[in-house]
Amino acid sequence: QVQLVESGGGLVQGGGSLRLSCAASGRIFRPNVMGWYRQAPGKQRELVATMASNGATDIADSVKGRFIISRDNVKNTVYLQMNSLKPEDTAVYYCNALIRVNIFNENRYWGQGTQVTVSS
């Protein structure tokens, strides 16, 4: 089994910063893509940022220039540094990972979600 454990959410004033972390543990052969999605009340879950094992990134236009994604492949951990936060960034942030669990199978996993609230 694979578990994703998130940390780092909270309440921050507009313009502030937060850093999210997500550590993958369990039977991991190789984490491929790791990243973050978010879901605001009444809205669909959307991609925030992902990073492949080769460093290639996919970042939402709404956060480009403000959020930075990084990962530690030794620790199987992905980070999201969120700067210049805006009230519209308020959402539950979910870690997502596409992990190869053996040479035959690759599965997608979700974390439990962490709340980020940005006050105006």
PDB file of C-alpha atoms in Angstrom:
ATOM      1  CA  GLN A   1       0.000   0.000   0.000  1.00  0.00           C
ATOM      2  CA  VAL A   2       0.983   3.587  -0.563  1.00  0.00           C
ATOM      3  CA  GLN A   3       0.105   6.514   1.688  1.00  0.00           C
ATOM      4  CA  LEU A   4       0.410  10.229   1.029  1.00  0.00           C
ATOM      5  CA  VAL A   5       0.709  12.394   4.113  1.00  0.00           C
ATOM      6  CA  GLU A   6       0.272  16.138   3.712  1.00  0.00           C
ATOM      7  CA  SER A   7       1.220  18.965   6.025  1.00  0.00           C
ATOM      8  CA  GLY A   8       1.560  22.724   6.015  1.00  0.00           C
ATOM      9  CA  GLY A   9      -1.903  24.126   5.441  1.00  0.00           C
ATOM     10  CA  GLY A  10      -3.449  26.835   7.564  1.00  0.00           C
ATOM     11  CA  LEU A  11      -4.751  30.370   7.739  1.00  0.00           C
ATOM     12  CA  VAL A  12      -2.736  33.240   6.309  1.00  0.00           C
ATOM     13  CA  GLN A  13      -3.351  36.847   5.391  1.00  0.00           C
ATOM     14  CA  GLY A  14      -3.433  37.900   1.793  1.00  0.00           C
ATOM     15  CA  GLY A  15       0.084  38.442   0.474  1.00  0.00           C
ATOM     16  CA  GLY A  16       1.499  35.895   2.848  1.00  0.00           C
ATOM     17  CA  SER A  17       3.174  32.551   2.222  1.00  0.00           C
ATOM     18  CA  LEU A  18       2.665  28.916   3.109  1.00  0.00           C
ATOM     19  CA  ARG A  19       4.573  25.770   2.286  1.00  0.00           C
ATOM     20  CA  LEU A  20       2.854  22.455   1.771  1.00  0.00           C
ATOM     21  CA  SER A  21       4.605  19.106   1.996  1.00  0.00           C
ATOM     22  CA  CYS A  22       3.486  15.661   0.906  1.00  0.00           C
ATOM     23  CA  ALA A  23       5.439  12.532   1.720  1.00  0.00           C
ATOM     24  CA  ALA A  24       4.753   9.226   0.005  1.00  0.00           C
ATOM     25  CA  SER A  25       5.433   6.025   1.896  1.00  0.00           C
ATOM     26  CA  GLY A  26       4.778   2.342   1.490  1.00  0.00           C
ATOM     27  CA  ARG A  27       5.485  -0.065  -1.327  1.00  0.00           C
ATOM     28  CA  ILE A  28       6.970   2.354  -3.833  1.00  0.00           C
ATOM     29  CA  PHE A  29       8.983   1.235  -6.812  1.00  0.00           C
ATOM     30  CA  ARG A  30       9.270   4.721  -8.273  1.00  0.00           C
ATOM     31  CA  PRO A  31       7.173   7.896  -7.913  1.00  0.00           C
ATOM     32  CA  ASN A  32       6.556   9.288 -11.373  1.00  0.00           C
ATOM     33  CA  VAL A  33       4.425  12.421 -11.264  1.00  0.00           C
ATOM     34  CA  MET A  34       3.789  14.113  -7.920  1.00  0.00           C
ATOM     35  CA  GLY A  35       1.888  17.302  -7.351  1.00  0.00           C
ATOM     36  CA  TRP A  36      -1.029  19.262  -6.037  1.00  0.00           C
ATOM     37  CA  TYR A  37      -4.655  19.855  -6.883  1.00  0.00           C
ATOM     38  CA  ARG A  38      -7.129  22.066  -5.083  1.00  0.00           C
ATOM     39  CA  GLN A  39     -10.858  22.303  -4.619  1.00  0.00           C
ATOM     40  CA  ALA A  40     -12.660  25.416  -3.492  1.00  0.00           C
ATOM     41  CA  PRO A  41     -16.240  25.278  -2.145  1.00  0.00           C
ATOM     42  CA  GLY A  42     -18.717  24.791  -4.964  1.00  0.00           C
ATOM     43  CA  LYS A  43     -15.989  24.303  -7.563  1.00  0.00           C
ATOM     44  CA  GLN A  44     -14.392  21.378  -9.304  1.00  0.00           C
ATOM     45  CA  ARG A  45     -11.019  20.072  -8.279  1.00  0.00           C
ATOM     46  CA  GLU A  46      -8.311  21.681 -10.386  1.00  0.00           C
ATOM     47  CA  LEU A  47      -4.649  21.166 -11.052  1.00  0.00           C
ATOM     48  CA  VAL A  48      -2.286  23.507  -9.246  1.00  0.00           C
ATOM     49  CA  ALA A  49       1.132  22.128 -10.080  1.00  0.00           C
ATOM     50  CA  THR A  50       2.778  18.799 -10.808  1.00  0.00           C
ATOM     51  CA  MET A  51       6.336  17.676 -11.301  1.00  0.00           C
ATOM     52  CA  ALA A  52       7.541  14.557 -13.069  1.00  0.00           C
ATOM     53  CA  SER A  53      10.516  12.536 -11.927  1.00  0.00           C
ATOM     54  CA  ASN A  54      12.618  14.187 -14.647  1.00  0.00           C
ATOM     55  CA  GLY A  55      11.756  17.650 -13.307  1.00  0.00           C
ATOM     56  CA  ALA A  56       9.202  18.581 -15.942  1.00  0.00           C
ATOM     57  CA  THR A  57       6.426  20.719 -14.464  1.00  0.00           C
ATOM     58  CA  ASP A  58       2.819  21.539 -15.243  1.00  0.00           C
ATOM     59  CA  ILE A  59       1.640  24.683 -13.454  1.00  0.00           C
ATOM     60  CA  ALA A  60      -1.747  26.373 -13.550  1.00  0.00           C
ATOM     61  CA  ASP A  61      -1.737  29.841 -15.087  1.00  0.00           C
ATOM     62  CA  SER A  62      -3.489  31.219 -12.008  1.00  0.00           C
ATOM     63  CA  VAL A  63      -0.493  30.443  -9.783  1.00  0.00           C
ATOM     64  CA  LYS A  64       2.441  30.903 -12.163  1.00  0.00           C
ATOM     65  CA  GLY A  65       5.002  33.271 -10.732  1.00  0.00           C
ATOM     66  CA  ARG A  66       3.614  32.837  -7.209  1.00  0.00           C
ATOM     67  CA  PHE A  67       3.764  29.107  -6.439  1.00  0.00           C
ATOM     68  CA  ILE A  68       6.856  26.939  -6.735  1.00  0.00           C
ATOM     69  CA  ILE A  69       6.778  23.165  -6.859  1.00  0.00           C
ATOM     70  CA  SER A  70       9.769  21.037  -5.927  1.00  0.00           C
ATOM     71  CA  ARG A  71      10.434  17.486  -4.918  1.00  0.00           C
ATOM     72  CA  ASP A  72      12.961  15.366  -3.095  1.00  0.00           C
ATOM     73  CA  ASN A  73      13.202  12.054  -4.916  1.00  0.00           C
ATOM     74  CA  VAL A  74      15.195  10.466  -2.102  1.00  0.00           C
ATOM     75  CA  LYS A  75      12.494  11.270   0.442  1.00  0.00           C
ATOM     76  CA  ASN A  76       9.614  10.729  -2.021  1.00  0.00           C
ATOM     77  CA  THR A  77       8.328  14.127  -0.995  1.00  0.00           C
ATOM     78  CA  VAL A  78       6.815  16.957  -3.009  1.00  0.00           C
ATOM     79  CA  TYR A  79       6.596  20.553  -1.811  1.00  0.00           C
ATOM     80  CA  LEU A  80       4.511  23.531  -2.816  1.00  0.00           C
ATOM     81  CA  GLN A  81       5.821  26.936  -1.830  1.00  0.00           C
ATOM     82  CA  MET A  82       2.927  29.361  -2.071  1.00  0.00           C
ATOM     83  CA  ASN A  83       3.790  33.055  -2.130  1.00  0.00           C
ATOM     84  CA  SER A  84       1.737  36.198  -2.592  1.00  0.00           C
ATOM     85  CA  LEU A  85      -1.362  34.294  -1.584  1.00  0.00           C
ATOM     86  CA  LYS A  86      -4.747  35.664  -2.564  1.00  0.00           C
ATOM     87  CA  PRO A  87      -8.204  35.000  -1.098  1.00  0.00           C
ATOM     88  CA  GLU A  88      -9.067  33.119  -4.281  1.00  0.00           C
ATOM     89  CA  ASP A  89      -6.354  30.587  -3.402  1.00  0.00           C
ATOM     90  CA  THR A  90      -8.542  29.439  -0.514  1.00  0.00           C
ATOM     91  CA  ALA A  91      -9.283  25.749  -1.015  1.00  0.00           C
ATOM     92  CA  VAL A  92      -8.562  22.256   0.182  1.00  0.00           C
ATOM     93  CA  TYR A  93      -5.243  21.260  -1.364  1.00  0.00           C
ATOM     94  CA  TYR A  94      -4.769  17.615  -2.266  1.00  0.00           C
ATOM     95  CA  CYS A  95      -1.521  15.860  -2.899  1.00  0.00           C
ATOM     96  CA  ASN A  96      -1.600  13.550  -5.897  1.00  0.00           C
ATOM     97  CA  ALA A  97       0.971  11.023  -6.991  1.00  0.00           C
ATOM     98  CA  LEU A  98       1.308   8.645  -9.893  1.00  0.00           C
ATOM     99  CA  ILE A  99       3.469   5.886  -8.497  1.00  0.00           C
ATOM    100  CA  ARG A 100       4.901   2.823 -10.085  1.00  0.00           C
ATOM    101  CA  VAL A 101       4.449   0.129  -7.452  1.00  0.00           C
ATOM    102  CA  ASN A 102       6.215  -2.618  -9.427  1.00  0.00           C
ATOM    103  CA  ILE A 103       7.475  -3.142 -12.957  1.00  0.00           C
ATOM    104  CA  PHE A 104       3.954  -3.887 -14.179  1.00  0.00           C
ATOM    105  CA  ASN A 105       1.674  -1.470 -12.322  1.00  0.00           C
ATOM    106  CA  GLU A 106       1.360   2.277 -11.924  1.00  0.00           C
ATOM    107  CA  ASN A 107      -1.371   3.652  -9.643  1.00  0.00           C
ATOM    108  CA  ARG A 108      -2.690   7.103  -8.762  1.00  0.00           C
ATOM    109  CA  TYR A 109      -3.007   8.093  -5.124  1.00  0.00           C
ATOM    110  CA  TRP A 110      -4.556  11.034  -3.286  1.00  0.00           C
ATOM    111  CA  GLY A 111      -3.757  12.571   0.068  1.00  0.00           C
ATOM    112  CA  GLN A 112      -6.429  13.398   2.605  1.00  0.00           C
ATOM    113  CA  GLY A 113      -6.337  17.120   1.814  1.00  0.00           C
ATOM    114  CA  THR A 114      -5.160  20.126   3.757  1.00  0.00           C
ATOM    115  CA  GLN A 115      -7.104  23.364   4.149  1.00  0.00           C
ATOM    116  CA  VAL A 116      -5.553  26.614   3.009  1.00  0.00           C
ATOM    117  CA  THR A 117      -7.468  29.757   3.916  1.00  0.00           C
ATOM    118  CA  VAL A 118      -6.347  33.192   2.780  1.00  0.00           C
ATOM    119  CA  SER A 119      -7.976  36.177   4.438  1.00  0.00           C
ATOM    120  CA  SER A 120      -8.388  39.506   2.705  1.00  0.00           C
TER     121      SER A 120
END
